[in-house]
Tab-separated table of C-alpha atoms and ligand atoms in Angstrom:
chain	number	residue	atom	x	y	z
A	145	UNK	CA	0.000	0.000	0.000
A	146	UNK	CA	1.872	3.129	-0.998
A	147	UNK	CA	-0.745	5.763	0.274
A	148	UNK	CA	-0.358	6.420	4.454
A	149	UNK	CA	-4.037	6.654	4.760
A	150	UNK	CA	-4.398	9.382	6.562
A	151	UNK	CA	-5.219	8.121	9.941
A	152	UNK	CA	-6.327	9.656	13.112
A	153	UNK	CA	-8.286	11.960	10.927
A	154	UNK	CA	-11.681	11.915	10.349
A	155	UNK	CA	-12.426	10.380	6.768
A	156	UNK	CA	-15.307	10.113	4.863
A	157	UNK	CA	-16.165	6.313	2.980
A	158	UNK	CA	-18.660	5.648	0.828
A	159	UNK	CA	-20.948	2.873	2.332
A	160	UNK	CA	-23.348	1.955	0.092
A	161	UNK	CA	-24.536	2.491	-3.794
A	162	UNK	CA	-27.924	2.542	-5.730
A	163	UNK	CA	-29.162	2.764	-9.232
A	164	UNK	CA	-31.887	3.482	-11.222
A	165	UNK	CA	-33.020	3.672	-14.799
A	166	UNK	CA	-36.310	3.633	-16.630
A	167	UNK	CA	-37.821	0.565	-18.079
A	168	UNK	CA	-38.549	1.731	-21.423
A	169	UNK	CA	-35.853	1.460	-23.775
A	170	UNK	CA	-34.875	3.252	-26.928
A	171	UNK	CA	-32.713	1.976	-29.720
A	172	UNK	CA	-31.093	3.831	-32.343
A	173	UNK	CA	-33.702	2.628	-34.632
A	174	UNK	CA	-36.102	4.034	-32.645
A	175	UNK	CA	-34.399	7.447	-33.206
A	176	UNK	CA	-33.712	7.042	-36.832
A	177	UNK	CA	-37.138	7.071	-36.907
A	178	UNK	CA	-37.440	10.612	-35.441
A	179	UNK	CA	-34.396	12.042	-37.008
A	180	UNK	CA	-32.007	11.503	-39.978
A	181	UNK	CA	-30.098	9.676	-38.377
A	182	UNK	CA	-28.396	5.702	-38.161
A	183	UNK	CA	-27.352	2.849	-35.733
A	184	UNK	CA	-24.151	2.767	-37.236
A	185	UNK	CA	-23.233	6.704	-37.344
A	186	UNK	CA	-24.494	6.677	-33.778
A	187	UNK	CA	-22.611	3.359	-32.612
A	188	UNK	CA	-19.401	4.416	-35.242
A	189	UNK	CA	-19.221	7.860	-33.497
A	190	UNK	CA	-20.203	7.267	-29.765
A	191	UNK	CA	-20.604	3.924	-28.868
A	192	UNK	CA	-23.924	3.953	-27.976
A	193	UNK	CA	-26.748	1.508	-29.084
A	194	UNK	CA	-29.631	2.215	-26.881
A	195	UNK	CA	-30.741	4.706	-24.118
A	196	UNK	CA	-33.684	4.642	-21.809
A	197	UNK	CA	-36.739	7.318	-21.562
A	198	UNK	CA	-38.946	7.934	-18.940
A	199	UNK	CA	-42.802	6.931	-19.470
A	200	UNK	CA	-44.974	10.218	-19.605
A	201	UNK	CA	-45.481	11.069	-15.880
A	202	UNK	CA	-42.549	9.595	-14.416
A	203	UNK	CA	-40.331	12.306	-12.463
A	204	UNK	CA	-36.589	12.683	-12.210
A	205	UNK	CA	-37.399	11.656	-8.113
A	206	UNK	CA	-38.973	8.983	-9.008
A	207	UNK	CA	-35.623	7.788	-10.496
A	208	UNK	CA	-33.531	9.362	-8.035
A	209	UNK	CA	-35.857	8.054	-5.011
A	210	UNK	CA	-35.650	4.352	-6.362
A	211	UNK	CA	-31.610	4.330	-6.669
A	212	UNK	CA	-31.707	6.702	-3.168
A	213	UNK	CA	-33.429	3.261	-1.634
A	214	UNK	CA	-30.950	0.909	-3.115
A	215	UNK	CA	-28.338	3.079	-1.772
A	216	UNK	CA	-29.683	2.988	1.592
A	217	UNK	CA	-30.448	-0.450	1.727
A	218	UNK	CA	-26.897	-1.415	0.747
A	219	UNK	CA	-25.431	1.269	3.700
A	220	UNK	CA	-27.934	-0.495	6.221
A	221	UNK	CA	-29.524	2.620	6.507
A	222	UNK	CA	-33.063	4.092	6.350
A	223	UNK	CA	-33.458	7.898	5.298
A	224	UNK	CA	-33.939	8.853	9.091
A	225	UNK	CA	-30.674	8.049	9.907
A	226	UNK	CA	-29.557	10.691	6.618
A	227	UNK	CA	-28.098	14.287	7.255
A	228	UNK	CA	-27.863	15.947	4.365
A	229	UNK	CA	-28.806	14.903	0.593
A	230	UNK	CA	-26.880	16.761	-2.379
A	231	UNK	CA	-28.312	15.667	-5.700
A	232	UNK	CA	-26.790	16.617	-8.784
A	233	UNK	CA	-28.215	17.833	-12.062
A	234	UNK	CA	-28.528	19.588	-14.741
A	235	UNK	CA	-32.340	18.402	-16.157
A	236	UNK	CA	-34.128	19.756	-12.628
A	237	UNK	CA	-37.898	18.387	-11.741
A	238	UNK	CA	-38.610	22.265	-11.643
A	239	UNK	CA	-36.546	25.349	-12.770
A	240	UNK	CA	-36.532	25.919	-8.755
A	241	UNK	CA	-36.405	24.624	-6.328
A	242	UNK	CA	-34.442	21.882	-8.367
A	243	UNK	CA	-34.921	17.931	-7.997
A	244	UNK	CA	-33.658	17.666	-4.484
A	245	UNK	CA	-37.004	18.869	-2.854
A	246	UNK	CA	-38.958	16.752	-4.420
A	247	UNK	CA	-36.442	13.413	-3.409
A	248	UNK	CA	-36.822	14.818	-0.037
A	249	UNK	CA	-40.093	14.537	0.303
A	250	UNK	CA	-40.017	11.340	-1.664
A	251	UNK	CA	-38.081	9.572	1.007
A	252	UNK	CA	-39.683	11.680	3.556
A	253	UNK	CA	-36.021	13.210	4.946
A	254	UNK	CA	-37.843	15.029	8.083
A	255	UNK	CA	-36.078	18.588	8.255
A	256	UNK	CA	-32.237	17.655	7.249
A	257	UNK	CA	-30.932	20.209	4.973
A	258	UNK	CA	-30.673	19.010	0.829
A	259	UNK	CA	-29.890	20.916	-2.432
A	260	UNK	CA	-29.291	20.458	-5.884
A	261	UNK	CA	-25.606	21.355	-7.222
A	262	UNK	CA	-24.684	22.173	-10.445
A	263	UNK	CA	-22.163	21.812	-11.974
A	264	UNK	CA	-23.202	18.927	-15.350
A	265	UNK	CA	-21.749	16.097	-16.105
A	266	UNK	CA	-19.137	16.501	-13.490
A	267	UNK	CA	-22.265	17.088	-10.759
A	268	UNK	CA	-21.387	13.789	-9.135
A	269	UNK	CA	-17.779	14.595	-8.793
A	270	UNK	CA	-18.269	17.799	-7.415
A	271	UNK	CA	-21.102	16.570	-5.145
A	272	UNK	CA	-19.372	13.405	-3.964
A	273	UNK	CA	-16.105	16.405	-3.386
A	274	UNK	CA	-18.794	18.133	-0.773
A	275	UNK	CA	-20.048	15.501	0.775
A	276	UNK	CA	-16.641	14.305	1.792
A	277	UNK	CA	-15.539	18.077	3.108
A	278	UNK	CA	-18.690	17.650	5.167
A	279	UNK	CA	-17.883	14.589	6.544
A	280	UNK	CA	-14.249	15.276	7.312
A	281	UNK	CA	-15.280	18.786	8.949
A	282	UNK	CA	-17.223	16.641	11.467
A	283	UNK	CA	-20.456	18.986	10.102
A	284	UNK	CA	-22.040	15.818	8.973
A	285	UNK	CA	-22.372	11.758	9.806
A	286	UNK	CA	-23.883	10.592	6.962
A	287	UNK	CA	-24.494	12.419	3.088
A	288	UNK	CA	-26.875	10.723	0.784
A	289	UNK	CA	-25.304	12.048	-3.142
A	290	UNK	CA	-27.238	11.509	-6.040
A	291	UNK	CA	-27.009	11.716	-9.455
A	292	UNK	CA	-30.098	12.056	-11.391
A	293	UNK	CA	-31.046	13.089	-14.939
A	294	UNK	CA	-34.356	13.049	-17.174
A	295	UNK	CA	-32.652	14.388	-20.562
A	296	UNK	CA	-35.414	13.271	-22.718
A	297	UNK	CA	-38.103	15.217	-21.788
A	298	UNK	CA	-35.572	18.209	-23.032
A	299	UNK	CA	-33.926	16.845	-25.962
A	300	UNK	CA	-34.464	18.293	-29.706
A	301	UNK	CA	-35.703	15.121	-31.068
A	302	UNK	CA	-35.677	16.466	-34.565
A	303	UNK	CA	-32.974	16.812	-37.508
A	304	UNK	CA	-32.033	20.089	-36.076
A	305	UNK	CA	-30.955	18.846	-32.720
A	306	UNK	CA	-29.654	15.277	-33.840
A	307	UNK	CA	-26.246	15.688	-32.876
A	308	UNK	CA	-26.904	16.025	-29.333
A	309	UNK	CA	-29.920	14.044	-29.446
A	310	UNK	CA	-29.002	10.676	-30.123
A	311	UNK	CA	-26.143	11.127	-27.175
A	312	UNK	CA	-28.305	11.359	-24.102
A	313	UNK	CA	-30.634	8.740	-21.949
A	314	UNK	CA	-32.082	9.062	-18.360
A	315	UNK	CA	-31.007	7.843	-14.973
A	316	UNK	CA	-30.235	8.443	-11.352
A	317	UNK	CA	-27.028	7.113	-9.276
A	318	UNK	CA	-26.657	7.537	-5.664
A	319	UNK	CA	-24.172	6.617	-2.854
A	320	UNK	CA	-24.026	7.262	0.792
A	321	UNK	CA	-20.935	8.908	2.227
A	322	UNK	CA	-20.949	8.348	5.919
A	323	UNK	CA	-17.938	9.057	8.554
A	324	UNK	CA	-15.080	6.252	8.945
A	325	UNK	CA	-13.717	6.840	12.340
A	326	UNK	CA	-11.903	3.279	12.428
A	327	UNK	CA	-8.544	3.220	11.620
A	328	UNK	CA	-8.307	-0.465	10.992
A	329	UNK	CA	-10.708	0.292	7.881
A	330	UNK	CA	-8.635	1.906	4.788
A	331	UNK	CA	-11.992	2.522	2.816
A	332	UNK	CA	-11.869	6.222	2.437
A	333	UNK	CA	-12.440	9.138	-0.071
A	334	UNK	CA	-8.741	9.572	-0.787
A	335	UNK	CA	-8.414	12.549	-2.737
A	336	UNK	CA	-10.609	14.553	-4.710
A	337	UNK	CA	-9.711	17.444	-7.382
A	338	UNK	CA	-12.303	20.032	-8.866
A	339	UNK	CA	-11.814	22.458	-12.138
A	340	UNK	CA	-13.354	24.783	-14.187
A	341	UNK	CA	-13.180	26.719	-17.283
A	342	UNK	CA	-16.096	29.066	-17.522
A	343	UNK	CA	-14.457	31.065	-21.066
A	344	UNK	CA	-16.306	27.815	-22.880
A	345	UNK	CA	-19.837	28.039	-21.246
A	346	UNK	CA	-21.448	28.328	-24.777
A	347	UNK	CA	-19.624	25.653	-26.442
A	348	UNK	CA	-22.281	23.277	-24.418
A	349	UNK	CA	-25.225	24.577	-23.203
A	350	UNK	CA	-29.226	25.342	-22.928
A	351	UNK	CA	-29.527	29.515	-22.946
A	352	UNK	CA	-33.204	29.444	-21.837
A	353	UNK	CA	-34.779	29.594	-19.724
A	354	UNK	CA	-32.572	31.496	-18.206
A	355	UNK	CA	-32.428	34.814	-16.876
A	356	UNK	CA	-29.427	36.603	-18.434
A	357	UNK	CA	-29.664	36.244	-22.341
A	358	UNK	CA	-32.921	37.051	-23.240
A	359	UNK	CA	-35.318	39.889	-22.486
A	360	UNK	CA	-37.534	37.085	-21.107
A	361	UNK	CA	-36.709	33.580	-19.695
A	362	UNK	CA	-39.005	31.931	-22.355
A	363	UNK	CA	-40.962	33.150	-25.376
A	364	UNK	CA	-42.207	31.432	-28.725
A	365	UNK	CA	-39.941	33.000	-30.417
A	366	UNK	CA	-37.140	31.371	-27.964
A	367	UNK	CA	-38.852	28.104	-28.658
A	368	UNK	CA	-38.877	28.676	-32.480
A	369	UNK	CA	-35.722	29.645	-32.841
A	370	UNK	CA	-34.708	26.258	-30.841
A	371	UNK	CA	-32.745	28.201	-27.925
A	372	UNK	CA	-34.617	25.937	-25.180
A	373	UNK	CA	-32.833	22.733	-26.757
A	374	UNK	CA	-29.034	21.936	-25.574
A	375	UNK	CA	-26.599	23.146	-28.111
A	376	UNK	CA	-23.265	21.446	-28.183
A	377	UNK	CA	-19.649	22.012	-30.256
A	378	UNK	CA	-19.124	18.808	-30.441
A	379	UNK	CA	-15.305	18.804	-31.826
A	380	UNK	CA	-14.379	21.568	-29.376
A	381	UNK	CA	-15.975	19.539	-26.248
A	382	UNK	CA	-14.501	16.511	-27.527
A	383	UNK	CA	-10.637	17.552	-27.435
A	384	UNK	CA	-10.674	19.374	-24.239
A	385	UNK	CA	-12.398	16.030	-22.845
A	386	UNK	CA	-9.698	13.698	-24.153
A	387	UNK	CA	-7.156	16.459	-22.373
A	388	UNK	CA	-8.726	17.511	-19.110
A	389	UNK	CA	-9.482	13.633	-18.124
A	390	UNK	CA	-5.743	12.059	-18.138
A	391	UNK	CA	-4.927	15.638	-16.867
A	392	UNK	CA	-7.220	15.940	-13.568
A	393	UNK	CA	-6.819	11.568	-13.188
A	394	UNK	CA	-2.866	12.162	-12.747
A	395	UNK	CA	-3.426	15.126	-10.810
A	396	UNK	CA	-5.804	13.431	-8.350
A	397	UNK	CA	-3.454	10.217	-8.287
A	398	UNK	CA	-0.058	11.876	-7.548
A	399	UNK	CA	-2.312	14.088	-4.612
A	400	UNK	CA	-3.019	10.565	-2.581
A	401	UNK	CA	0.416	9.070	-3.385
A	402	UNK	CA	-1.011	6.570	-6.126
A	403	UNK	CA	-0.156	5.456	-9.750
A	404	UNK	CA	-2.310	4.335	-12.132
A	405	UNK	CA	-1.313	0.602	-11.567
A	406	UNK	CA	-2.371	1.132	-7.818
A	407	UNK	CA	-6.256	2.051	-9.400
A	408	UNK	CA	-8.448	-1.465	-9.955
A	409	UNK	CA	-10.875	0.107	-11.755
A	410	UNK	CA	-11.258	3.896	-13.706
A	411	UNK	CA	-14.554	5.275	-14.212
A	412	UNK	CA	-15.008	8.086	-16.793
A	413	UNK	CA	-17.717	9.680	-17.452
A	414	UNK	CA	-19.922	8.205	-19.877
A	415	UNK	CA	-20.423	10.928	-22.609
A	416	UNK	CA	-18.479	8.899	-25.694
A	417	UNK	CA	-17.311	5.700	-25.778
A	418	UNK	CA	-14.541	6.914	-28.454
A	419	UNK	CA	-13.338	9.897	-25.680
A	420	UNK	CA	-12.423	6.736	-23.059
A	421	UNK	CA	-11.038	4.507	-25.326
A	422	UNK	CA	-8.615	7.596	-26.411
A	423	UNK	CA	-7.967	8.417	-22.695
A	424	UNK	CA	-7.335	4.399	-21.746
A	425	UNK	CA	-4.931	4.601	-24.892
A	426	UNK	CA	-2.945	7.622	-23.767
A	427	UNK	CA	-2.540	6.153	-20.400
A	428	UNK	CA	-1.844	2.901	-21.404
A	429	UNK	CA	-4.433	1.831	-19.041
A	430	UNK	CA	-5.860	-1.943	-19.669
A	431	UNK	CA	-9.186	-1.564	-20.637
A	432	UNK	CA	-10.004	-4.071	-18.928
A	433	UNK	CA	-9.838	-1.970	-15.970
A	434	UNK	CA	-11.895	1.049	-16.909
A	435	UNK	CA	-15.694	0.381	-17.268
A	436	UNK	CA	-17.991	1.878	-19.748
A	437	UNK	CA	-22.016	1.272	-19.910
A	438	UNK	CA	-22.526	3.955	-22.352
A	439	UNK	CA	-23.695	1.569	-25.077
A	440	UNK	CA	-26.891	0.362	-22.918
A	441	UNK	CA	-27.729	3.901	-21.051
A	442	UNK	CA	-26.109	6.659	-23.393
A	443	UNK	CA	-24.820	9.930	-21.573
A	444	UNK	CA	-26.880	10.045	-18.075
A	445	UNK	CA	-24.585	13.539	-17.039
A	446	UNK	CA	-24.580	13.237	-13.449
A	447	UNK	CA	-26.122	10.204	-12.972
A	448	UNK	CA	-23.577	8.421	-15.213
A	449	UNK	CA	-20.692	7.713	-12.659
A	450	UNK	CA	-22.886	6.882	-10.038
A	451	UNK	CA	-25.022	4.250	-11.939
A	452	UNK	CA	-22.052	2.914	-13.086
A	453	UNK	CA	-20.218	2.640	-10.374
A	454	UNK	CA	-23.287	0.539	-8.922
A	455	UNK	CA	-22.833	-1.483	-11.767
A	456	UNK	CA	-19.461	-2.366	-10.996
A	457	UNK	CA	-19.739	-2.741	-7.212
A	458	UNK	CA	-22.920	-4.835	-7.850
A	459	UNK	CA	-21.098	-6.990	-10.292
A	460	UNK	CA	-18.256	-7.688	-8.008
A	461	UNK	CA	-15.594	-5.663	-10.138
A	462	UNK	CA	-14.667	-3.798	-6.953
A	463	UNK	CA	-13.845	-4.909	-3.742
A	464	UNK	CA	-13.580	-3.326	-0.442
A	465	UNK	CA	-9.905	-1.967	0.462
A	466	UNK	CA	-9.682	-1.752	-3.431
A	467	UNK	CA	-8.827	1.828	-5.293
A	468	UNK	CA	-11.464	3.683	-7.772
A	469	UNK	CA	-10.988	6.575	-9.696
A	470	UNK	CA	-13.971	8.246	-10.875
A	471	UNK	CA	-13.328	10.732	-13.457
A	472	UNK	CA	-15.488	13.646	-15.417
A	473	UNK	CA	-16.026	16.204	-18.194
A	474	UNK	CA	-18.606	18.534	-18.919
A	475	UNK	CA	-20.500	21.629	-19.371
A	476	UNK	CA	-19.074	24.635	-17.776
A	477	UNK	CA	-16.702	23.710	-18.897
A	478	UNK	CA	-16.001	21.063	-15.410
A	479	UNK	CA	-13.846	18.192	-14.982
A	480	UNK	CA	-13.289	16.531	-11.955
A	481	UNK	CA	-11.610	13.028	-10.321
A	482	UNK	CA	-11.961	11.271	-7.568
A	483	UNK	CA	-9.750	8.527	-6.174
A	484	UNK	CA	-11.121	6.379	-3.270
A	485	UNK	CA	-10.448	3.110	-1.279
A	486	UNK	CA	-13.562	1.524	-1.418
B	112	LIG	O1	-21.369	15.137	-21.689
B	112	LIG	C1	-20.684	16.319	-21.894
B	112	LIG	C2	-19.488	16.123	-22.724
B	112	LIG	N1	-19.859	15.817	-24.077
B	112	LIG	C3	-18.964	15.280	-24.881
B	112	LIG	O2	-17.871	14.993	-24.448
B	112	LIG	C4	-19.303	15.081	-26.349
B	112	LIG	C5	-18.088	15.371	-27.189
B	112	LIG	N2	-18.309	15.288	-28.613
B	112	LIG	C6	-18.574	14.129	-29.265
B	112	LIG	O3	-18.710	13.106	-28.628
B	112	LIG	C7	-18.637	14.123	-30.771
B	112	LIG	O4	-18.201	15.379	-31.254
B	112	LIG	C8	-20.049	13.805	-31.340
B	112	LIG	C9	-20.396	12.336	-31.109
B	112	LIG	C10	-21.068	14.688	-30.680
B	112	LIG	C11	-20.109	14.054	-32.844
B	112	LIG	O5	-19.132	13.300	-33.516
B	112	LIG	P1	-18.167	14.001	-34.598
B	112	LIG	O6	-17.336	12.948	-35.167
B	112	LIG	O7	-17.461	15.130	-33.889
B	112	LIG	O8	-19.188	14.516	-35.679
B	112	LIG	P2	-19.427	16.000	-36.223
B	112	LIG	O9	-20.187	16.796	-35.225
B	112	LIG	O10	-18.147	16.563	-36.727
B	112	LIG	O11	-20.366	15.709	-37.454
B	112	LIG	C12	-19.936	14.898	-38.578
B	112	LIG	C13	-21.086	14.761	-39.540
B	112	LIG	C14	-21.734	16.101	-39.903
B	112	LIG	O12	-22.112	16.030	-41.265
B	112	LIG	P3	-21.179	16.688	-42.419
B	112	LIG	O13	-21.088	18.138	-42.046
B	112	LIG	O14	-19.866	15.976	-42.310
B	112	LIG	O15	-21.944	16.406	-43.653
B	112	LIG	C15	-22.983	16.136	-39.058
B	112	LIG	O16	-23.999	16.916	-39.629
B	112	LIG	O17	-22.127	13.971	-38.950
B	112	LIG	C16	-23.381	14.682	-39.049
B	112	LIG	N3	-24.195	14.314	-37.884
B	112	LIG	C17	-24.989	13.236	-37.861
B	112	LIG	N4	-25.250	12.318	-38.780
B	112	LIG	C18	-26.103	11.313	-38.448
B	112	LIG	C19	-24.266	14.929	-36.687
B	112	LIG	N5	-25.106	14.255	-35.873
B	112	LIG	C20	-25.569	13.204	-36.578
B	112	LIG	C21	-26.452	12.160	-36.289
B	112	LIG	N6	-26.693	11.239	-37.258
B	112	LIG	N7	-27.049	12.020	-35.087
């Protein structure tokens, strides 16, 4: 074990982890049914096969409550026992209060403070980043972080909007963070680095509603003129990804003492299945260590990690005392990693 472990201190461990995505799946011939589009550009250029949707009246909580609940019930835990909940998105249940509220009263939280954060497809990085400063301050026991996304409610499902389109599915991730006071137990958050480069905040965005831009959040001539719909530079995005992810993973690694061999498994975040295998490449990682589940759920934004990290804990991939990096990219621009012991 190269890294001390920083003992004596109060870390912060992630105890349990929950998933959830809607039943109804769509293909990419469903979509090239919508759009002019194709399987194979889709698959050729991303990776991705199929996606789910939510039915009509099915809520981002609704995801976020069911994968909340498999968190939970993996930590031993009922919501009761929760202090805080930090849910990350960037597809909220309402324009405000967020998604948050609405888990909260899902899971019936009592009083205990929650919010939504942020901050894209690097939500769950920065939100899992909080969660452990609150834990390590001492300010809170246990942190419920979620990751949840309903993209297709908000999607331009048209030829205008099909290069973004195709790209995204729905989903929520969560895990619990709670307090690891016992130094005999390694499992710990190890190290956790944040970024940001707001110069590119139009290369990937949604411009309304918002209150900035336009003379008025939302207008039919907003709506017309497609400005509610996520507009995306693909190229641009798609080379800073492929530099900011090896960039932010090393950074993160050499913070907690660790190399890449020392990692079991690398999670990136599941935007393009061509952007990790470039990234794996570059750092000469075995791809058998880095998981992907892009091609079955698309781009989830925040809830990508999460989900997939529940994957990969669920499937055995990951063992306790074992290292996980958990690495992002996305609007903001925002990257992020995170390097635990499980
Ligand atoms: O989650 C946040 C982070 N997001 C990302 O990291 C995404 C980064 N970007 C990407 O993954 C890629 O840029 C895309 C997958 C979005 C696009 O791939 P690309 O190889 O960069 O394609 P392109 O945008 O340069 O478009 C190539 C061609 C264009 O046609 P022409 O101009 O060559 O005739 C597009 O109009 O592909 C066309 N095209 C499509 N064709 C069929 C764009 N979207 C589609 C589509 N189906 N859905």
């Amino acid at each position: 074990m190269t890294q001390p472990e920083r003992t004596g201190k109060r870390r912060a461990k992630i105890t349990g982890t929950g998933m959830c995505v809607p039943d109804r799946v769509v293909t990419n011939h469903d979509l090239a049914k919508l759009m002019d589009t194709s399987d194979e550009w889709i698959r050729q250029r991303s990776g991705i096969v199929e996606r789910r949707f939510i039915e009509p009246g099915q809520m981002p909580a609704d995801l976020a409550r069911v994968a909340s609940e498999r968190a939970l019930d993996a930590a031993g835990l009922e919501a009761s026992e929760l202090d805080c909940i930090v849910l990350a998105t960037l597809s909220a249940q309402a324009e405000f209060p967020g998604t948050s509220f609405f888990l909260h009263e899902a899971l019936a939280a009592e009083t205990i403070p929650c919010f939504d954060l942020r901050a894209q497809c690097s939500g769950f990085g920065y939100s899992l980043g909080i969660a452990r400063s609150f834990v390590e301050s001492g300010q809170f026991q246990r942190v419920l972080v979620v990751g949840c996304e309903v993209h297709s409610t908000g999607i331009d499902l048209s030829d205008a909007g099909r290069d973004v389109a195709v790209l995204f599915g729905d989903g929520a991730g969560a895990v619990v963070v709670e307090a690891n006071e016992d130094d005999a137990d390694p499992s710990a958050i190890l190290e956790v680095r944040l970024h940001a480069e707001g110069a590119h905040a139009r290369r990937l965005w949604i411009e309304a509603p918002g209150s900035g831009f336009t003379p008025v959040r939302i207008s039919h001539d907003l709506i017309e003129e497609r400005r509610h719909f996520p507009h995306m530079e693909g190229r641009f995005v798609f080379k800073h990804a492929v530099k900011r992810m090896p960039e932010v993973l090393l950074e993160t690694l050499h913070a907690a003492s660790l190399k890449l061999e020392d990692v079991e498994i690398f999670l990136f975040h599941q935007a393009n299945l061509r952007i990790n295998e470039y990234v794996v490449q570059q750092l000469e990682i075995p791809p058998e260590r880095c998981a992907n589940n892009i091609e079955r759920y698309g781009n989830c934004s925040a809830a990508s990690i999460p989900i997939l990290l529940d994957e990969v804990v669920r499937a055995g991939r990951l063992e306790r005392g074992q290292v996980i990096a958990m690495t992002t990219f996305g609007s903001g621009f925002t990257w992020s990693s995170i390097v635990a012991r499980y």
